[in-house]
Amino acid sequence: MDELEILKKDWQKDDANYPKLTFEEIYKMLLKKSSSIVKWIFIISILEFIFWALISYVLKDADYNKKFQEYQAENIMFSIMVFGYLIIIYFLVRFFMNYRTISVTDNAKILMENILKTRRTVKQYVAVNLGFIIISAFVVLGIQFNRDQQMVSIIDNAAANGELLKFYSITIIVTLVVLGLTVGVLLLFYYLIYGILLKRLNNNYKELKKLEV
Amino acid sequence: MTKDKEQHFVALLEKHQNIIHKVCRLYTYNYNAHNDLFQEITIQLWRAYPKFRGDSKFSTWMYRVGLNTAISLYRKSKRRIKTQDFSDIQFKISAEEYDDTEEQQLKLLYNAVRQLNDIEKALVFLYLENKNYREISETMGISEVNARVKMNRIKTKLRTILNP
């Protein structure tokens, strides 16, 4: 008899030894909150929405707006803002659809795939937002180069001194470094959060996939 | 959700609770973790209950949700968070009694099974519960052939763990 058969015999005769919870005890559990991975992904994505909404709120403060009115660039800023909201709405719909398809009654592999699909959507959302920040930063920089009186006079001075190229390259390099750091910190942050949260699920999914080879 | 449905569900769960305890037995190593996982599976079962159509047996459905919770949804936490307090309930199986099998061989076998990974444990669990390969493959989402192959590999692995 092989090992598992011995174990099976014991496993099946062991029935009476398990704890017996009463009706009331089980009933009380229904009212408790779940702490599943899916719930955590959902909470994190809501926090992300709040985070990005706050960022756009900060960028939209009154002084800043006045400045763009000065530049007569409200139209460009308005389009950027609308585009930003469209991104949020699109991803909200996708998140919602993803969560609806996660069902604990699917087989293990499909369930894991659906959870990881949700994770991928979060990843795309982050990537799009980071791209959006980078593009917006350069649009704003471009507007300032062309329309900010102070900036225009600095540029004229630099041109007069023959340092125009130096000036442009320094400004662009500084902007790139700041953006690079911001993106880097955010990516590290996401990597840590999801890395920790999904480590076990990822391992189990890989294990199941391995069986198909 | 009607009160009746809730009562009916809890009654069914009370009757079949051993299935959940058994999942917890394979996937957790102490009293608190056992309770945490038991509670999470109960919550997931209750959430999924509206989708339970009764075309499969309640117990079969419980296997699926229980294992899915253990290998896909459940986060092992070091601390105990917001858990229903079991203090007044005496678990008949305490951490020590888990190992209190009469034969030394069984004790070693259980220890060996604990060293398997989550997916291997799931297959072993279904096997111990006398599920056939069709049911195992349907629960896990792999083909019957692969379930068989994997099961044989697990047996070899267990043998290696037992006789290093």
mmCIF file of C-alpha atoms in Angstrom:
data_model
loop_
_atom_site.group_PDB
_atom_site.id
_atom_site.type_symbol
_atom_site.label_atom_id
_atom_site.label_comp_id
_atom_site.label_asym_id
_atom_site.label_seq_id
_atom_site.Cartn_x
_atom_site.Cartn_y
_atom_site.Cartn_z
ATOM 1 C CA MET A 1 0.000 0.000 0.000
ATOM 2 C CA ASP A 2 1.440 3.361 -0.902
ATOM 3 C CA GLU A 3 1.869 6.195 1.577
ATOM 4 C CA LEU A 4 -1.098 8.218 0.445
ATOM 5 C CA GLU A 5 -3.430 5.262 0.851
ATOM 6 C CA ILE A 6 -2.358 4.871 4.476
ATOM 7 C CA LEU A 7 -2.932 8.557 4.994
ATOM 8 C CA LYS A 8 -6.312 8.411 3.289
ATOM 9 C CA LYS A 9 -7.541 5.688 5.600
ATOM 10 C CA ASP A 10 -6.583 7.709 8.630
ATOM 11 C CA TRP A 11 -7.881 10.960 7.146
ATOM 12 C CA GLN A 12 -11.315 9.531 6.575
ATOM 13 C CA LYS A 13 -11.768 7.874 9.937
ATOM 14 C CA ASP A 14 -10.752 11.105 11.637
ATOM 15 C CA ASP A 15 -14.104 12.813 11.069
ATOM 16 C CA ALA A 16 -15.256 12.899 14.676
ATOM 17 C CA ASN A 17 -12.149 14.650 15.886
ATOM 18 C CA TYR A 18 -12.789 17.982 14.244
ATOM 19 C CA PRO A 19 -14.106 20.939 16.182
ATOM 20 C CA LYS A 20 -17.851 21.383 16.080
ATOM 21 C CA LEU A 21 -18.977 24.965 15.714
ATOM 22 C CA THR A 22 -22.549 25.712 16.621
ATOM 23 C CA PHE A 23 -25.138 27.361 14.414
ATOM 24 C CA GLU A 24 -24.723 30.656 16.300
ATOM 25 C CA GLU A 25 -20.954 30.657 15.991
ATOM 26 C CA ILE A 26 -21.118 30.144 12.242
ATOM 27 C CA TYR A 27 -23.906 32.688 11.955
ATOM 28 C CA LYS A 28 -21.774 35.325 13.669
ATOM 29 C CA MET A 29 -18.988 34.724 11.164
ATOM 30 C CA LEU A 30 -21.189 35.786 8.258
ATOM 31 C CA LEU A 31 -21.182 39.289 9.656
ATOM 32 C CA LYS A 32 -17.392 39.505 9.790
ATOM 33 C CA LYS A 33 -15.366 41.268 7.154
ATOM 34 C CA SER A 34 -13.299 39.441 4.606
ATOM 35 C CA SER A 35 -9.590 40.109 4.346
ATOM 36 C CA SER A 36 -9.046 38.442 0.988
ATOM 37 C CA ILE A 37 -6.491 39.511 -1.599
ATOM 38 C CA VAL A 38 -9.243 40.701 -3.922
ATOM 39 C CA LYS A 39 -10.530 43.024 -1.257
ATOM 40 C CA TRP A 40 -7.053 44.420 -0.701
ATOM 41 C CA ILE A 41 -6.471 45.022 -4.400
ATOM 42 C CA PHE A 42 -9.781 46.842 -4.452
ATOM 43 C CA ILE A 43 -8.888 49.012 -1.447
ATOM 44 C CA ILE A 44 -5.500 49.849 -2.933
ATOM 45 C CA SER A 45 -7.002 50.825 -6.272
ATOM 46 C CA ILE A 46 -9.483 53.122 -4.535
ATOM 47 C CA LEU A 47 -6.576 54.716 -2.656
ATOM 48 C CA GLU A 48 -4.836 55.163 -6.000
ATOM 49 C CA PHE A 49 -7.816 56.972 -7.438
ATOM 50 C CA ILE A 50 -7.831 59.284 -4.448
ATOM 51 C CA PHE A 51 -4.090 59.813 -4.783
ATOM 52 C CA TRP A 52 -4.262 60.786 -8.458
ATOM 53 C CA ALA A 53 -7.337 62.921 -7.900
ATOM 54 C CA LEU A 54 -5.449 64.793 -5.145
ATOM 55 C CA ILE A 55 -2.483 65.317 -7.446
ATOM 56 C CA SER A 56 -4.652 66.852 -10.127
ATOM 57 C CA TYR A 57 -6.354 68.956 -7.450
ATOM 58 C CA VAL A 58 -3.000 70.251 -6.220
ATOM 59 C CA LEU A 59 -1.916 71.029 -9.766
ATOM 60 C CA LYS A 60 -5.115 72.946 -10.257
ATOM 61 C CA ASP A 61 -4.707 75.431 -7.416
ATOM 62 C CA ALA A 62 -5.800 79.025 -7.925
ATOM 63 C CA ASP A 63 -2.426 80.738 -8.454
ATOM 64 C CA TYR A 64 -1.496 78.209 -11.012
ATOM 65 C CA ASN A 65 -4.757 78.728 -12.837
ATOM 66 C CA LYS A 66 -4.285 82.479 -12.854
ATOM 67 C CA LYS A 67 -0.877 82.019 -14.382
ATOM 68 C CA PHE A 68 -2.301 79.926 -17.181
ATOM 69 C CA GLN A 69 -4.963 82.561 -17.756
ATOM 70 C CA GLU A 70 -2.120 85.024 -18.139
ATOM 71 C CA TYR A 71 -0.521 82.756 -20.675
ATOM 72 C CA GLN A 72 -3.904 82.405 -22.399
ATOM 73 C CA ALA A 73 -3.412 78.687 -22.242
ATOM 74 C CA GLU A 74 -6.594 77.717 -20.380
ATOM 75 C CA ASN A 75 -7.797 75.786 -23.385
ATOM 76 C CA ILE A 76 -4.787 73.536 -23.434
ATOM 77 C CA MET A 77 -4.988 73.016 -19.668
ATOM 78 C CA PHE A 78 -8.696 72.326 -19.904
ATOM 79 C CA SER A 79 -8.129 69.673 -22.558
ATOM 80 C CA ILE A 80 -5.452 68.036 -20.442
ATOM 81 C CA MET A 81 -7.818 68.002 -17.472
ATOM 82 C CA VAL A 82 -10.678 66.508 -19.483
ATOM 83 C CA PHE A 83 -8.329 63.877 -20.843
ATOM 84 C CA GLY A 84 -7.249 63.069 -17.281
ATOM 85 C CA TYR A 85 -10.853 62.552 -16.189
ATOM 86 C CA LEU A 86 -11.560 60.388 -19.209
ATOM 87 C CA ILE A 87 -8.684 58.138 -18.173
ATOM 88 C CA ILE A 88 -10.129 57.833 -14.667
ATOM 89 C CA ILE A 89 -13.622 57.010 -15.951
ATOM 90 C CA TYR A 90 -12.306 54.432 -18.394
ATOM 91 C CA PHE A 91 -10.335 52.662 -15.687
ATOM 92 C CA LEU A 92 -13.163 52.850 -13.167
ATOM 93 C CA VAL A 93 -15.365 50.969 -15.624
ATOM 94 C CA ARG A 94 -12.630 48.400 -16.254
ATOM 95 C CA PHE A 95 -11.985 47.874 -12.556
ATOM 96 C CA PHE A 96 -15.653 47.366 -11.966
ATOM 97 C CA MET A 97 -15.927 44.836 -14.808
ATOM 98 C CA ASN A 98 -12.856 42.982 -13.563
ATOM 99 C CA TYR A 99 -14.180 42.655 -10.047
ATOM 100 C CA ARG A 100 -17.469 41.381 -11.320
ATOM 101 C CA THR A 101 -15.774 38.551 -13.155
ATOM 102 C CA ILE A 102 -13.868 37.364 -10.081
ATOM 103 C CA SER A 103 -15.822 34.436 -8.731
ATOM 104 C CA VAL A 104 -14.674 32.122 -6.024
ATOM 105 C CA THR A 105 -16.753 29.355 -7.585
ATOM 106 C CA ASP A 106 -14.661 29.224 -10.756
ATOM 107 C CA ASN A 107 -11.927 26.629 -10.887
ATOM 108 C CA ALA A 108 -8.656 27.581 -9.216
ATOM 109 C CA LYS A 109 -6.862 28.467 -12.435
ATOM 110 C CA ILE A 110 -9.582 30.738 -13.834
ATOM 111 C CA LEU A 111 -9.945 32.445 -10.463
ATOM 112 C CA MET A 112 -6.218 33.150 -10.311
ATOM 113 C CA GLU A 113 -6.221 34.409 -13.900
ATOM 114 C CA ASN A 114 -9.050 36.795 -13.139
ATOM 115 C CA ILE A 115 -7.304 38.163 -10.064
ATOM 116 C CA LEU A 116 -4.107 38.667 -12.040
ATOM 117 C CA LYS A 117 -6.094 40.367 -14.802
ATOM 118 C CA THR A 118 -7.285 42.891 -12.225
ATOM 119 C CA ARG A 119 -3.696 43.382 -11.225
ATOM 120 C CA ARG A 120 -2.748 44.009 -14.851
ATOM 121 C CA THR A 121 -5.431 46.670 -15.139
ATOM 122 C CA VAL A 122 -3.975 48.398 -12.088
ATOM 123 C CA LYS A 123 -0.554 48.233 -13.732
ATOM 124 C CA GLN A 124 -1.896 49.784 -16.938
ATOM 125 C CA TYR A 125 -3.634 52.477 -14.956
ATOM 126 C CA VAL A 126 -0.393 53.362 -13.203
ATOM 127 C CA ALA A 127 1.553 53.366 -16.484
ATOM 128 C CA VAL A 128 -1.008 55.600 -18.206
ATOM 129 C CA ASN A 129 -1.008 57.998 -15.264
ATOM 130 C CA LEU A 130 2.761 58.214 -15.177
ATOM 131 C CA GLY A 131 2.836 58.821 -18.936
ATOM 132 C CA PHE A 132 0.176 61.443 -18.499
ATOM 133 C CA ILE A 133 2.237 63.254 -15.847
ATOM 134 C CA ILE A 134 5.321 63.246 -18.051
ATOM 135 C CA ILE A 135 3.447 64.584 -21.092
ATOM 136 C CA SER A 136 1.655 67.229 -19.006
ATOM 137 C CA ALA A 137 4.958 68.362 -17.501
ATOM 138 C CA PHE A 138 6.448 68.923 -20.943
ATOM 139 C CA VAL A 139 3.332 70.696 -22.228
ATOM 140 C CA VAL A 140 3.494 73.050 -19.235
ATOM 141 C CA LEU A 141 7.206 73.574 -19.786
ATOM 142 C CA GLY A 142 6.565 74.367 -23.435
ATOM 143 C CA ILE A 143 3.883 76.892 -22.522
ATOM 144 C CA GLN A 144 6.191 78.568 -20.039
ATOM 145 C CA PHE A 145 9.028 78.797 -22.541
ATOM 146 C CA ASN A 146 6.735 80.534 -25.005
ATOM 147 C CA ARG A 147 4.378 82.631 -22.929
ATOM 148 C CA ASP A 148 5.820 83.394 -19.496
ATOM 149 C CA GLN A 149 7.131 86.990 -19.670
ATOM 150 C CA GLN A 150 9.883 86.333 -17.114
ATOM 151 C CA MET A 151 10.914 83.170 -18.911
ATOM 152 C CA VAL A 152 10.849 84.874 -22.306
ATOM 153 C CA SER A 153 13.171 87.621 -21.056
ATOM 154 C CA ILE A 154 15.543 85.050 -19.541
ATOM 155 C CA ILE A 155 15.555 83.209 -22.842
ATOM 156 C CA ASP A 156 16.218 86.463 -24.717
ATOM 157 C CA ASN A 157 19.110 87.195 -22.384
ATOM 158 C CA ALA A 158 20.512 83.749 -22.830
ATOM 159 C CA ALA A 159 20.176 84.104 -26.604
ATOM 160 C CA ALA A 160 21.992 87.437 -26.454
ATOM 161 C CA ASN A 161 24.828 85.771 -24.507
ATOM 162 C CA GLY A 162 24.902 82.871 -26.884
ATOM 163 C CA GLU A 163 23.850 80.466 -24.101
ATOM 164 C CA LEU A 164 20.459 79.506 -25.438
ATOM 165 C CA LEU A 165 21.310 75.850 -25.971
ATOM 166 C CA LYS A 166 22.838 75.603 -22.499
ATOM 167 C CA PHE A 167 19.750 77.145 -20.957
ATOM 168 C CA TYR A 168 17.345 74.801 -22.764
ATOM 169 C CA SER A 169 19.372 71.708 -22.026
ATOM 170 C CA ILE A 170 19.730 72.523 -18.326
ATOM 171 C CA THR A 171 15.999 73.170 -17.937
ATOM 172 C CA ILE A 172 15.059 70.000 -19.778
ATOM 173 C CA ILE A 173 17.601 67.859 -17.926
ATOM 174 C CA VAL A 174 16.417 69.165 -14.534
ATOM 175 C CA THR A 175 12.800 68.436 -15.506
ATOM 176 C CA LEU A 176 13.732 64.927 -16.650
ATOM 177 C CA VAL A 177 15.632 64.177 -13.446
ATOM 178 C CA VAL A 178 12.746 65.348 -11.251
ATOM 179 C CA LEU A 179 10.266 63.322 -13.315
ATOM 180 C CA GLY A 180 12.545 60.319 -13.303
ATOM 181 C CA LEU A 181 12.827 60.400 -9.528
ATOM 182 C CA THR A 182 9.068 60.790 -9.097
ATOM 183 C CA VAL A 183 8.318 57.908 -11.454
ATOM 184 C CA GLY A 184 11.022 55.781 -9.834
ATOM 185 C CA VAL A 185 9.685 56.285 -6.321
ATOM 186 C CA LEU A 186 6.116 55.544 -7.418
ATOM 187 C CA LEU A 187 7.136 52.399 -9.292
ATOM 188 C CA LEU A 188 9.118 51.132 -6.330
ATOM 189 C CA PHE A 189 6.127 51.780 -4.127
ATOM 190 C CA TYR A 190 3.759 49.815 -6.399
ATOM 191 C CA TYR A 191 6.266 47.060 -6.833
ATOM 192 C CA LEU A 192 6.496 46.642 -3.067
ATOM 193 C CA ILE A 193 2.741 46.778 -2.425
ATOM 194 C CA TYR A 194 1.720 44.319 -5.113
ATOM 195 C CA GLY A 195 4.841 42.249 -4.806
ATOM 196 C CA ILE A 196 4.041 41.487 -1.190
ATOM 197 C CA LEU A 197 0.313 41.161 -1.708
ATOM 198 C CA LEU A 198 0.447 38.835 -4.672
ATOM 199 C CA LYS A 199 3.559 36.816 -3.974
ATOM 200 C CA ARG A 200 1.757 33.702 -2.844
ATOM 201 C CA LEU A 201 -0.911 33.900 -5.519
ATOM 202 C CA ASN A 202 1.723 34.377 -8.209
ATOM 203 C CA ASN A 203 3.669 31.367 -6.979
ATOM 204 C CA ASN A 204 0.586 29.192 -6.919
ATOM 205 C CA TYR A 205 -0.440 30.347 -10.376
ATOM 206 C CA LYS A 206 3.017 29.560 -11.750
ATOM 207 C CA GLU A 207 2.813 26.132 -10.147
ATOM 208 C CA LEU A 208 -0.523 25.440 -11.845
ATOM 209 C CA LYS A 209 0.764 26.712 -15.194
ATOM 210 C CA LYS A 210 3.784 24.453 -14.879
ATOM 211 C CA LEU A 211 1.462 21.445 -14.836
ATOM 212 C CA GLU A 212 0.348 22.249 -18.363
ATOM 213 C CA VAL A 213 3.751 22.018 -19.944
ATOM 214 C CA MET B 1 -31.335 38.032 0.982
ATOM 215 C CA THR B 2 -34.121 36.571 3.044
ATOM 216 C CA LYS B 3 -33.671 35.480 6.624
ATOM 217 C CA ASP B 4 -34.776 31.993 5.639
ATOM 218 C CA LYS B 5 -32.035 31.677 3.106
ATOM 219 C CA GLU B 6 -29.481 32.780 5.680
ATOM 220 C CA GLN B 7 -30.725 30.237 8.201
ATOM 221 C CA HIS B 8 -30.735 27.519 5.589
ATOM 222 C CA PHE B 9 -27.176 28.355 4.579
ATOM 223 C CA VAL B 10 -25.860 28.330 8.137
ATOM 224 C CA ALA B 11 -27.587 25.031 8.820
ATOM 225 C CA LEU B 12 -25.951 23.493 5.732
ATOM 226 C CA LEU B 13 -22.588 24.857 6.776
ATOM 227 C CA GLU B 14 -22.986 23.540 10.295
ATOM 228 C CA LYS B 15 -23.674 20.120 8.884
ATOM 229 C CA HIS B 16 -20.725 20.132 6.459
ATOM 230 C CA GLN B 17 -18.251 22.148 8.528
ATOM 231 C CA ASN B 18 -15.753 19.304 8.588
ATOM 232 C CA ILE B 19 -14.837 20.079 4.990
ATOM 233 C CA ILE B 20 -13.653 23.546 6.034
ATOM 234 C CA HIS B 21 -11.848 22.203 9.092
ATOM 235 C CA LYS B 22 -10.018 19.753 6.873
ATOM 236 C CA VAL B 23 -8.877 22.473 4.475
ATOM 237 C CA CYS B 24 -7.667 24.449 7.487
ATOM 238 C CA ARG B 25 -5.902 21.398 8.831
ATOM 239 C CA LEU B 26 -3.748 21.109 5.703
ATOM 240 C CA TYR B 27 -3.101 24.802 5.198
ATOM 241 C CA THR B 28 -2.591 26.130 8.695
ATOM 242 C CA TYR B 29 -0.328 25.190 11.544
ATOM 243 C CA ASN B 30 -1.829 26.750 14.591
ATOM 244 C CA TYR B 31 -5.073 27.434 16.326
ATOM 245 C CA ASN B 32 -5.328 31.112 15.377
ATOM 246 C CA ALA B 33 -4.508 30.562 11.736
ATOM 247 C CA HIS B 34 -7.006 27.698 11.640
ATOM 248 C CA ASN B 35 -9.716 30.021 12.947
ATOM 249 C CA ASP B 36 -8.760 32.829 10.572
ATOM 250 C CA LEU B 37 -8.919 30.611 7.535
ATOM 251 C CA PHE B 38 -12.126 28.966 8.711
ATOM 252 C CA GLN B 39 -13.722 32.367 9.032
ATOM 253 C CA GLU B 40 -12.486 33.588 5.638
ATOM 254 C CA ILE B 41 -13.817 30.460 3.917
ATOM 255 C CA THR B 42 -17.170 30.908 5.657
ATOM 256 C CA ILE B 43 -17.359 34.519 4.435
ATOM 257 C CA GLN B 44 -16.423 33.538 0.890
ATOM 258 C CA LEU B 45 -19.002 30.742 0.902
ATOM 259 C CA TRP B 46 -21.686 33.126 2.085
ATOM 260 C CA ARG B 47 -20.757 35.657 -0.587
ATOM 261 C CA ALA B 48 -20.819 33.066 -3.308
ATOM 262 C CA TYR B 49 -24.012 31.440 -2.022
ATOM 263 C CA PRO B 50 -26.364 33.484 -4.266
ATOM 264 C CA LYS B 51 -24.565 31.903 -7.214
ATOM 265 C CA PHE B 52 -24.961 28.403 -5.856
ATOM 266 C CA ARG B 53 -27.548 26.866 -8.097
ATOM 267 C CA GLY B 54 -27.873 23.539 -6.447
ATOM 268 C CA ASP B 55 -26.955 21.665 -9.616
ATOM 269 C CA SER B 56 -23.879 20.477 -7.800
ATOM 270 C CA LYS B 57 -23.896 19.098 -4.296
ATOM 271 C CA PHE B 58 -23.424 21.673 -1.553
ATOM 272 C CA SER B 59 -20.416 19.749 -0.274
ATOM 273 C CA THR B 60 -18.780 19.642 -3.739
ATOM 274 C CA TRP B 61 -19.265 23.365 -4.029
ATOM 275 C CA MET B 62 -17.725 23.816 -0.586
ATOM 276 C CA TYR B 63 -14.569 21.980 -1.654
ATOM 277 C CA ARG B 64 -14.104 24.379 -4.517
ATOM 278 C CA VAL B 65 -14.690 27.577 -2.553
ATOM 279 C CA GLY B 66 -12.661 26.303 0.401
ATOM 280 C CA LEU B 67 -9.626 25.409 -1.686
ATOM 281 C CA ASN B 68 -9.876 28.579 -3.762
ATOM 282 C CA THR B 69 -9.855 30.623 -0.592
ATOM 283 C CA ALA B 70 -6.865 28.735 0.777
ATOM 284 C CA ILE B 71 -4.714 28.939 -2.355
ATOM 285 C CA SER B 72 -5.891 32.107 -4.127
ATOM 286 C CA LEU B 73 -7.550 34.598 -1.839
ATOM 287 C CA TYR B 74 -6.309 34.063 1.646
ATOM 288 C CA ARG B 75 -3.478 36.158 2.956
ATOM 289 C CA LYS B 76 -1.521 34.471 5.665
ATOM 290 C CA SER B 77 -1.148 37.062 8.363
ATOM 291 C CA LYS B 78 1.214 36.879 11.266
ATOM 292 C CA ARG B 79 -1.058 38.911 13.442
ATOM 293 C CA ARG B 80 -4.603 37.971 14.105
ATOM 294 C CA ILE B 81 -6.880 40.612 12.690
ATOM 295 C CA LYS B 82 -10.537 41.155 13.546
ATOM 296 C CA THR B 83 -11.241 37.538 14.099
ATOM 297 C CA GLN B 84 -14.256 36.065 15.700
ATOM 298 C CA ASP B 85 -13.252 35.102 19.178
ATOM 299 C CA PHE B 86 -13.255 31.409 19.822
ATOM 300 C CA SER B 87 -11.999 31.643 23.370
ATOM 301 C CA ASP B 88 -14.933 29.785 24.846
ATOM 302 C CA ILE B 89 -14.817 27.019 22.303
ATOM 303 C CA GLN B 90 -12.620 24.080 22.967
ATOM 304 C CA PHE B 91 -11.060 22.862 19.789
ATOM 305 C CA LYS B 92 -10.629 19.162 20.060
ATOM 306 C CA ILE B 93 -7.658 19.387 17.759
ATOM 307 C CA SER B 94 -5.045 21.559 19.323
ATOM 308 C CA ALA B 95 -1.642 22.145 17.825
ATOM 309 C CA GLU B 96 -0.143 19.224 19.715
ATOM 310 C CA GLU B 97 -2.974 16.867 19.045
ATOM 311 C CA TYR B 98 -2.552 17.426 15.333
ATOM 312 C CA ASP B 99 0.539 15.309 15.724
ATOM 313 C CA ASP B 100 -0.972 12.937 18.181
ATOM 314 C CA THR B 101 -1.540 10.100 15.747
ATOM 315 C CA GLU B 102 -1.126 6.636 17.051
ATOM 316 C CA GLU B 103 1.386 5.466 14.597
ATOM 317 C CA GLN B 104 4.707 7.094 14.067
ATOM 318 C CA GLN B 105 4.344 6.555 10.341
ATOM 319 C CA LEU B 106 1.189 8.631 10.150
ATOM 320 C CA LYS B 107 2.836 11.409 12.042
ATOM 321 C CA LEU B 108 5.695 11.424 9.566
ATOM 322 C CA LEU B 109 3.262 11.297 6.669
ATOM 323 C CA TYR B 110 1.316 14.307 7.875
ATOM 324 C CA ASN B 111 4.553 16.192 8.361
ATOM 325 C CA ALA B 112 5.636 15.286 4.858
ATOM 326 C CA VAL B 113 2.355 16.554 3.391
ATOM 327 C CA ARG B 114 2.852 19.851 5.216
ATOM 328 C CA GLN B 115 6.095 20.326 3.315
ATOM 329 C CA LEU B 116 4.329 20.271 -0.039
ATOM 330 C CA ASN B 117 3.468 23.524 -1.786
ATOM 331 C CA ASP B 118 -0.064 24.970 -1.848
ATOM 332 C CA ILE B 119 -1.068 23.409 -5.158
ATOM 333 C CA GLU B 120 0.295 19.993 -4.223
ATOM 334 C CA LYS B 121 -1.583 20.185 -0.937
ATOM 335 C CA ALA B 122 -4.793 20.940 -2.823
ATOM 336 C CA LEU B 123 -4.360 17.845 -4.973
ATOM 337 C CA VAL B 124 -3.518 15.718 -1.942
ATOM 338 C CA PHE B 125 -6.524 17.091 -0.103
ATOM 339 C CA LEU B 126 -8.913 16.159 -2.905
ATOM 340 C CA TYR B 127 -7.267 12.765 -3.172
ATOM 341 C CA LEU B 128 -7.625 12.132 0.555
ATOM 342 C CA GLU B 129 -11.257 13.159 0.273
ATOM 343 C CA ASN B 130 -11.649 10.367 -2.248
ATOM 344 C CA LYS B 131 -12.352 12.625 -5.212
ATOM 345 C CA ASN B 132 -11.745 11.089 -8.626
ATOM 346 C CA TYR B 133 -9.406 12.626 -11.182
ATOM 347 C CA ARG B 134 -12.256 14.199 -13.104
ATOM 348 C CA GLU B 135 -13.361 16.110 -10.005
ATOM 349 C CA ILE B 136 -9.778 17.024 -9.136
ATOM 350 C CA SER B 137 -9.158 18.377 -12.634
ATOM 351 C CA GLU B 138 -12.410 20.355 -12.608
ATOM 352 C CA THR B 139 -11.686 21.934 -9.243
ATOM 353 C CA MET B 140 -8.146 22.916 -10.134
ATOM 354 C CA GLY B 141 -8.670 23.852 -13.781
ATOM 355 C CA ILE B 142 -6.093 21.428 -15.138
ATOM 356 C CA SER B 143 -6.553 18.405 -17.382
ATOM 357 C CA GLU B 144 -7.249 14.973 -15.965
ATOM 358 C CA VAL B 145 -4.016 13.631 -17.446
ATOM 359 C CA ASN B 146 -1.993 16.399 -15.815
ATOM 360 C CA ALA B 147 -3.746 15.807 -12.494
ATOM 361 C CA ARG B 148 -2.730 12.141 -12.660
ATOM 362 C CA VAL B 149 0.839 12.931 -13.638
ATOM 363 C CA LYS B 150 1.119 15.489 -10.856
ATOM 364 C CA MET B 151 -0.372 13.099 -8.321
ATOM 365 C CA ASN B 152 2.266 10.500 -9.175
ATOM 366 C CA ARG B 153 4.992 13.103 -8.831
ATOM 367 C CA ILE B 154 3.610 14.087 -5.437
ATOM 368 C CA LYS B 155 3.749 10.473 -4.306
ATOM 369 C CA THR B 156 7.381 10.299 -5.376
ATOM 370 C CA LYS B 157 8.102 13.574 -3.636
ATOM 371 C CA LEU B 158 6.484 12.343 -0.416
ATOM 372 C CA ARG B 159 8.576 9.198 -0.590
ATOM 373 C CA THR B 160 11.712 11.294 -0.982
ATOM 374 C CA ILE B 161 10.756 13.436 1.990
ATOM 375 C CA LEU B 162 10.111 10.318 4.079
ATOM 376 C CA ASN B 163 13.268 8.477 3.006
ATOM 377 C CA PRO B 164 15.841 11.115 2.252
#
